[in-house]
Amino acid sequence: MASEKRDKEEEEVKTDDGSPKIKPRPIVQLGIFLVAHSPVFSVVFSAAGVLALLILPLLAKNTYISENALMPGSARSMLSNRDVSDGSKLVKDIKNYWLNHEGQGVEVQKLIGKYMSDMGAEVYYQKFHPEGNQFHPLHFFSGPDSYTLLDNVSCASYGVNVAGIIRAPRGDGKESIVLVTPYDFINGGDYEALSLGITSTLFSLLARVTWLSKDIIWLVTDSRYGDYRPVAAWLTEYHSPSFKVSDLLKCGELNTADTFRRAGTVAAALVLKVDGRSERFEDTLSIYAEASNGQMPNLDLINVVNYLAVHRQGFYVKVEKVVSLLSSSWLKIIGEIFEAVGKLARTLNPDWNFGIPAADYLEGSATLASSLYSQALGIPTGPHGAFRDYQVDAITLKISPRFPPDSKTRQHDFFLRGARLLEGTIRSVNNLLEKFHQSFFLYLLTSPSKFISVGVYMIAFALLVAPLPMVAASLYIEGCKALTKSTDNPTENLKSWKWLDAAKQVFALHLLGFIVTLLPYFICQVPGQHSPRNRSIMWGTTSSSLLLITFAIIPGCSPFSSRHHGTNWAVLKSVTISAAFIGLCLMSIINFATAEIGALLLVPTCLMAQPIKPALRSRRIKSLLGAFCSMVLLTIGFPVMFFAISKGLFGEAVVGLSLGGEFWTWLESLWAWKSATYLYIGMVHLPCWLLCLCILFHPS
């Protein structure tokens, strides 16, 4: 019986010609099943991706200290009234200089240097050229060395940084901590002077303590030329010294010919700013952590500052949020739904902790949107971003006091609490024997004390892009079948090469996107003064002309070509989706936030793209609705239109002719900061959008 059953099974697995039939593996069977039902799964996965993004505020976890050696708040503060008096005296002397010597910035620099020297620090001055970032295609991926000081520059405008170094009594000079205080030496305000007072109070203490194992560098940057540029110039000289004698050394009264002094490798950096009066009844501390291309400091650094500020010094800590979302009615409804579901889940099982109050959901979503947007933009939110270019963990702390700057009665307590916050943070970093590594580097914030780790937020992106390979395979099979039926010549029926025509069109438009990405550099070289609006018009006109030339040169590339010479739209859509999938996956490695927002725009547009002519001919409601959705998604997905919509969400409505100028200024900031988002827009999003437009007007 057993042998007969075995013979029967062997007969079943043989083909007609007698050769054994190979049974496909389960993973192959699963792939075939997904491809065969790709329309259903694309809807399911896309909806699940959007839902996963909406529930991210519910999945946020409380922050915690991962590195035990940090021990924030374990030591008692050593600050005394003497230290606070030193800080108050510096602020008073600076204000007196403004009253008696208006515009004498050099005197203030000398005064700050004198205070540092009296505390026992090694003081030096650094001159730098204030020239900002400029777009150059060959230097787009160059490192921080692009900030190298220029020779043969004019003495008409230059900046001066003042730096003081305290050598650690228990250290070997191999590590250091940097305190940065931006200050405008010409038009410095009262609030900026308060930031100098806080740092001077702390510096007075650090100059005489014995527990320091890392050198302390106090850098007072010349913020006349922005907060970022002076820090970047100092870091360039610190890490990549220039052995050429700059002409800047001959400028001004300050002697900067002395050797540029250095300490050890920078372990961490804190940028302190006092900016404006708090709208609340308590002092407010704002934390800015985003650096270039979505880079973030180690989460432990934020956790230490947040813990000390809230539980030790009584600050109200906040991070940036999209304020307009706080009044969003649809988001409030979603929050109420999640709150009701959470209550229902707890009635079924008290251990099911799902759902948060609708108000907390609104706050978390607004903060999450701001964190996602700031990371996607790829532009640093403060001067701390210059440190991240050298893989140094750094954040910017912006304190808003609850009292006016001329209130002397509150100033003493403000200096004491602010300096204690910095003291506790430096003491925690001083305890580390190695770099920050225990906690997360990839995360999104929903509040100062809640975060979403990379393992959670990547799920939403994975669900959004999951349908793309399935739909691409399904469309390719469908397109090949259509091409097989349309030809009677067996020699032309080479299925495996039918995609080459579509690939040629996709490659041509991606090459066009690359050229369009480089156009701003050449437009900026045009002589004469041109407004951003005029430059945007030049860019749009040139890009449109190049697109028409591409349609004319490459046969079948134009959506208006004849049906005989055109490419099968299913195969074209298949290759387009494949290109979008590859571009989004590559972008997720460089900057996840950009890939997430790009997937929200590009995935529905690619999936819904279909020829509009058959829908108009059939006049069926389903076909017309699909064509309408395609046109709406294409309209929203156009970069300029999405820029206008995002501006509206942030409460900055831009309409009319000013939209082009605003968009050019925004793009200019992206390429000036070497944001990878600029490359994504020009080389991934725009070509795929044009291909979807070609599919929409395909002569089917």
mmCIF file of C-alpha atoms in Angstrom, residues 421-631:
data_model
loop_
_atom_site.group_PDB
_atom_site.id
_atom_site.type_symbol
_atom_site.label_atom_id
_atom_site.label_comp_id
_atom_site.label_asym_id
_atom_site.label_seq_id
_atom_site.Cartn_x
_atom_site.Cartn_y
_atom_site.Cartn_z
ATOM 1 C CA LEU A 421 20.946 73.546 35.060
ATOM 2 C CA LEU A 422 24.148 73.835 33.013
ATOM 3 C CA GLU A 423 26.270 72.684 35.962
ATOM 4 C CA GLY A 424 24.217 69.513 36.401
ATOM 5 C CA THR A 425 24.357 68.743 32.676
ATOM 6 C CA ILE A 426 28.121 69.277 32.505
ATOM 7 C CA ARG A 427 28.600 67.172 35.623
ATOM 8 C CA SER A 428 26.669 64.293 34.012
ATOM 9 C CA VAL A 429 28.670 64.512 30.772
ATOM 10 C CA ASN A 430 31.856 64.793 32.833
ATOM 11 C CA ASN A 431 31.067 61.371 34.367
ATOM 12 C CA LEU A 432 31.153 59.628 30.992
ATOM 13 C CA LEU A 433 34.202 57.575 30.143
ATOM 14 C CA GLU A 434 33.185 57.266 26.478
ATOM 15 C CA LYS A 435 30.947 58.958 23.923
ATOM 16 C CA PHE A 436 27.162 58.873 24.115
ATOM 17 C CA HIS A 437 26.112 55.519 22.715
ATOM 18 C CA GLN A 438 23.595 53.796 24.994
ATOM 19 C CA SER A 439 20.422 55.633 23.998
ATOM 20 C CA PHE A 440 18.762 56.365 20.647
ATOM 21 C CA PHE A 441 20.076 58.468 17.778
ATOM 22 C CA LEU A 442 17.025 57.859 15.562
ATOM 23 C CA TYR A 443 13.806 59.032 17.163
ATOM 24 C CA LEU A 444 10.893 61.452 16.945
ATOM 25 C CA LEU A 445 9.694 63.590 19.845
ATOM 26 C CA THR A 446 6.057 63.978 20.866
ATOM 27 C CA SER A 447 6.952 66.000 23.985
ATOM 28 C CA PRO A 448 10.140 66.749 25.949
ATOM 29 C CA SER A 449 9.553 63.557 27.944
ATOM 30 C CA LYS A 450 8.082 61.231 25.277
ATOM 31 C CA PHE A 451 9.676 59.777 22.173
ATOM 32 C CA ILE A 452 9.064 57.302 19.351
ATOM 33 C CA SER A 453 11.963 55.015 18.529
ATOM 34 C CA VAL A 454 13.110 53.971 15.074
ATOM 35 C CA GLY A 455 11.674 50.475 15.481
ATOM 36 C CA VAL A 456 8.178 51.933 15.836
ATOM 37 C CA TYR A 457 8.047 54.752 13.310
ATOM 38 C CA MET A 458 9.623 52.684 10.518
ATOM 39 C CA ILE A 459 6.506 50.482 10.528
ATOM 40 C CA ALA A 460 4.405 53.273 9.014
ATOM 41 C CA PHE A 461 6.907 53.809 6.202
ATOM 42 C CA ALA A 462 7.246 50.070 5.523
ATOM 43 C CA LEU A 463 3.470 49.700 5.243
ATOM 44 C CA LEU A 464 3.237 52.659 2.854
ATOM 45 C CA VAL A 465 5.881 51.398 0.413
ATOM 46 C CA ALA A 466 5.009 47.686 0.705
ATOM 47 C CA PRO A 467 2.392 47.778 -2.116
ATOM 48 C CA LEU A 468 4.814 49.280 -4.647
ATOM 49 C CA PRO A 469 6.755 46.106 -5.643
ATOM 50 C CA MET A 470 3.532 44.037 -5.705
ATOM 51 C CA VAL A 471 1.706 46.481 -7.966
ATOM 52 C CA ALA A 472 4.802 46.895 -10.166
ATOM 53 C CA ALA A 473 5.010 43.135 -10.747
ATOM 54 C CA SER A 474 1.274 42.860 -11.401
ATOM 55 C CA LEU A 475 1.319 45.726 -13.906
ATOM 56 C CA TYR A 476 4.350 44.304 -15.691
ATOM 57 C CA ILE A 477 2.614 40.960 -16.180
ATOM 58 C CA GLU A 478 -0.539 42.703 -17.356
ATOM 59 C CA GLY A 479 1.425 44.929 -19.752
ATOM 60 C CA CYS A 480 3.323 42.006 -21.243
ATOM 61 C CA LYS A 481 0.075 40.135 -21.846
ATOM 62 C CA ALA A 482 -1.378 43.194 -23.626
ATOM 63 C CA LEU A 483 1.728 43.514 -25.795
ATOM 64 C CA THR A 484 1.613 39.795 -26.644
ATOM 65 C CA LYS A 485 -1.960 40.066 -27.840
ATOM 66 C CA SER A 486 -1.206 43.181 -29.922
ATOM 67 C CA THR A 487 1.429 41.522 -32.127
ATOM 68 C CA ASP A 488 1.229 38.514 -34.467
ATOM 69 C CA ASN A 489 4.952 38.325 -35.181
ATOM 70 C CA PRO A 490 6.602 35.739 -32.899
ATOM 71 C CA THR A 491 10.049 37.291 -33.420
ATOM 72 C CA GLU A 492 8.834 40.523 -31.790
ATOM 73 C CA ASN A 493 7.308 38.717 -28.842
ATOM 74 C CA LEU A 494 10.307 39.065 -26.517
ATOM 75 C CA LYS A 495 8.540 39.499 -23.224
ATOM 76 C CA SER A 496 11.641 39.964 -21.133
ATOM 77 C CA TRP A 497 12.676 43.049 -23.121
ATOM 78 C CA LYS A 498 9.356 44.839 -23.427
ATOM 79 C CA TRP A 499 10.143 47.027 -20.419
ATOM 80 C CA LEU A 500 13.159 48.663 -22.116
ATOM 81 C CA ASP A 501 11.053 51.308 -23.877
ATOM 82 C CA ALA A 502 9.457 52.290 -20.574
ATOM 83 C CA ALA A 503 12.836 52.192 -18.821
ATOM 84 C CA LYS A 504 14.227 54.537 -21.467
ATOM 85 C CA GLN A 505 11.441 57.020 -20.763
ATOM 86 C CA VAL A 506 11.928 56.742 -16.993
ATOM 87 C CA PHE A 507 15.682 57.210 -17.362
ATOM 88 C CA ALA A 508 15.207 60.251 -19.616
ATOM 89 C CA LEU A 509 12.944 62.023 -17.134
ATOM 90 C CA HIS A 510 15.218 61.195 -14.198
ATOM 91 C CA LEU A 511 18.130 62.611 -16.167
ATOM 92 C CA LEU A 512 16.021 65.711 -16.761
ATOM 93 C CA GLY A 513 15.406 65.897 -13.007
ATOM 94 C CA PHE A 514 19.151 65.794 -12.416
ATOM 95 C CA ILE A 515 19.671 68.685 -14.844
ATOM 96 C CA VAL A 516 16.837 70.685 -13.277
ATOM 97 C CA THR A 517 18.477 70.130 -9.880
ATOM 98 C CA LEU A 518 21.686 71.747 -11.161
ATOM 99 C CA LEU A 519 19.953 74.691 -12.864
ATOM 100 C CA PRO A 520 19.846 76.995 -9.786
ATOM 101 C CA TYR A 521 23.633 77.088 -9.674
ATOM 102 C CA PHE A 522 23.807 78.448 -13.235
ATOM 103 C CA ILE A 523 20.871 80.812 -12.667
ATOM 104 C CA CYS A 524 22.728 82.301 -9.691
ATOM 105 C CA GLN A 525 25.691 82.981 -12.003
ATOM 106 C CA VAL A 526 23.599 85.228 -14.252
ATOM 107 C CA PRO A 527 24.957 88.786 -13.829
ATOM 108 C CA GLY A 528 22.775 91.411 -12.256
ATOM 109 C CA GLN A 529 20.510 91.618 -9.254
ATOM 110 C CA HIS A 530 17.507 89.333 -9.629
ATOM 111 C CA SER A 531 14.684 88.921 -7.156
ATOM 112 C CA PRO A 532 13.722 85.422 -5.963
ATOM 113 C CA ARG A 533 10.510 85.672 -7.997
ATOM 114 C CA ASN A 534 12.414 86.442 -11.210
ATOM 115 C CA ARG A 535 14.841 83.605 -10.545
ATOM 116 C CA SER A 536 11.964 81.212 -9.961
ATOM 117 C CA ILE A 537 10.437 82.308 -13.284
ATOM 118 C CA MET A 538 13.781 81.722 -15.034
ATOM 119 C CA TRP A 539 14.043 78.303 -13.420
ATOM 120 C CA GLY A 540 10.467 77.309 -14.313
ATOM 121 C CA THR A 541 10.782 78.558 -17.901
ATOM 122 C CA THR A 542 14.100 76.773 -18.487
ATOM 123 C CA SER A 543 12.849 73.536 -16.917
ATOM 124 C CA SER A 544 9.675 73.579 -19.036
ATOM 125 C CA SER A 545 11.714 74.167 -22.184
ATOM 126 C CA LEU A 546 13.999 71.247 -21.355
ATOM 127 C CA LEU A 547 10.951 69.053 -20.759
ATOM 128 C CA LEU A 548 9.502 69.923 -24.186
ATOM 129 C CA ILE A 549 12.890 69.248 -25.814
ATOM 130 C CA THR A 550 13.006 65.852 -24.075
ATOM 131 C CA PHE A 551 9.536 65.009 -25.399
ATOM 132 C CA ALA A 552 10.584 66.050 -28.915
ATOM 133 C CA ILE A 553 13.925 64.204 -29.000
ATOM 134 C CA ILE A 554 12.989 60.858 -27.432
ATOM 135 C CA PRO A 555 10.244 59.018 -29.382
ATOM 136 C CA GLY A 556 7.391 57.815 -27.242
ATOM 137 C CA CYS A 557 8.467 59.851 -24.239
ATOM 138 C CA SER A 558 5.750 62.437 -24.693
ATOM 139 C CA PRO A 559 2.312 61.667 -23.256
ATOM 140 C CA PHE A 560 0.870 63.210 -26.427
ATOM 141 C CA SER A 561 2.620 60.810 -28.821
ATOM 142 C CA SER A 562 0.557 58.536 -31.033
ATOM 143 C CA ARG A 563 -0.724 55.224 -29.742
ATOM 144 C CA HIS A 564 1.462 53.319 -32.215
ATOM 145 C CA HIS A 565 4.733 54.923 -31.041
ATOM 146 C CA GLY A 566 3.769 55.260 -27.380
ATOM 147 C CA THR A 567 4.803 52.930 -24.569
ATOM 148 C CA ASN A 568 2.302 50.562 -22.996
ATOM 149 C CA TRP A 569 1.029 52.501 -19.988
ATOM 150 C CA ALA A 570 0.922 49.464 -17.662
ATOM 151 C CA VAL A 571 4.616 48.713 -18.285
ATOM 152 C CA LEU A 572 5.459 52.412 -17.937
ATOM 153 C CA LYS A 573 3.601 52.584 -14.627
ATOM 154 C CA SER A 574 5.366 49.405 -13.479
ATOM 155 C CA VAL A 575 8.823 50.876 -14.111
ATOM 156 C CA THR A 576 7.754 54.221 -12.594
ATOM 157 C CA ILE A 577 6.594 52.520 -9.396
ATOM 158 C CA SER A 578 9.843 50.552 -9.256
ATOM 159 C CA ALA A 579 11.869 53.775 -9.564
ATOM 160 C CA ALA A 580 9.764 55.432 -6.853
ATOM 161 C CA PHE A 581 10.241 52.428 -4.566
ATOM 162 C CA ILE A 582 14.017 52.470 -5.001
ATOM 163 C CA GLY A 583 14.218 56.244 -4.491
ATOM 164 C CA LEU A 584 12.088 56.186 -1.318
ATOM 165 C CA CYS A 585 14.045 53.289 0.184
ATOM 166 C CA LEU A 586 17.368 55.024 -0.493
ATOM 167 C CA MET A 587 16.046 58.258 0.982
ATOM 168 C CA SER A 588 14.885 56.443 4.118
ATOM 169 C CA ILE A 589 18.523 55.565 4.812
ATOM 170 C CA ILE A 590 19.658 59.188 4.463
ATOM 171 C CA ASN A 591 16.711 60.973 6.082
ATOM 172 C CA PHE A 592 13.715 58.969 7.237
ATOM 173 C CA ALA A 593 11.466 61.999 7.768
ATOM 174 C CA THR A 594 11.873 63.071 4.134
ATOM 175 C CA ALA A 595 11.122 59.530 2.958
ATOM 176 C CA GLU A 596 8.022 59.358 5.182
ATOM 177 C CA ILE A 597 6.533 62.614 3.884
ATOM 178 C CA GLY A 598 7.587 61.698 0.338
ATOM 179 C CA ALA A 599 5.849 58.322 0.635
ATOM 180 C CA LEU A 600 2.640 59.987 1.828
ATOM 181 C CA LEU A 601 2.636 62.062 -1.368
ATOM 182 C CA LEU A 602 4.235 59.790 -3.937
ATOM 183 C CA VAL A 603 2.793 56.346 -3.126
ATOM 184 C CA PRO A 604 -0.909 57.273 -3.590
ATOM 185 C CA THR A 605 -0.043 59.302 -6.691
ATOM 186 C CA CYS A 606 1.805 56.387 -8.310
ATOM 187 C CA LEU A 607 -0.823 53.820 -7.343
ATOM 188 C CA MET A 608 -3.764 55.909 -8.572
ATOM 189 C CA ALA A 609 -2.152 57.091 -11.821
ATOM 190 C CA GLN A 610 -4.089 55.838 -14.840
ATOM 191 C CA PRO A 611 -4.913 57.134 -18.343
ATOM 192 C CA ILE A 612 -7.743 59.630 -18.300
ATOM 193 C CA LYS A 613 -8.905 59.130 -21.902
ATOM 194 C CA PRO A 614 -10.426 55.637 -21.424
ATOM 195 C CA ALA A 615 -12.256 56.911 -18.323
ATOM 196 C CA LEU A 616 -13.728 59.818 -20.258
ATOM 197 C CA ARG A 617 -14.776 57.511 -23.103
ATOM 198 C CA SER A 618 -16.438 54.967 -20.817
ATOM 199 C CA ARG A 619 -18.195 57.631 -18.674
ATOM 200 C CA ARG A 620 -18.588 55.168 -15.829
ATOM 201 C CA ILE A 621 -18.706 56.638 -12.339
ATOM 202 C CA LYS A 622 -15.961 54.340 -11.039
ATOM 203 C CA SER A 623 -13.580 55.250 -13.874
ATOM 204 C CA LEU A 624 -14.364 58.954 -13.643
ATOM 205 C CA LEU A 625 -13.843 58.912 -9.863
ATOM 206 C CA GLY A 626 -10.470 57.189 -10.304
ATOM 207 C CA ALA A 627 -9.401 59.761 -12.901
ATOM 208 C CA PHE A 628 -10.531 62.604 -10.635
ATOM 209 C CA CYS A 629 -8.549 61.195 -7.704
ATOM 210 C CA SER A 630 -5.490 60.894 -9.956
ATOM 211 C CA MET A 631 -5.728 64.556 -10.965
#
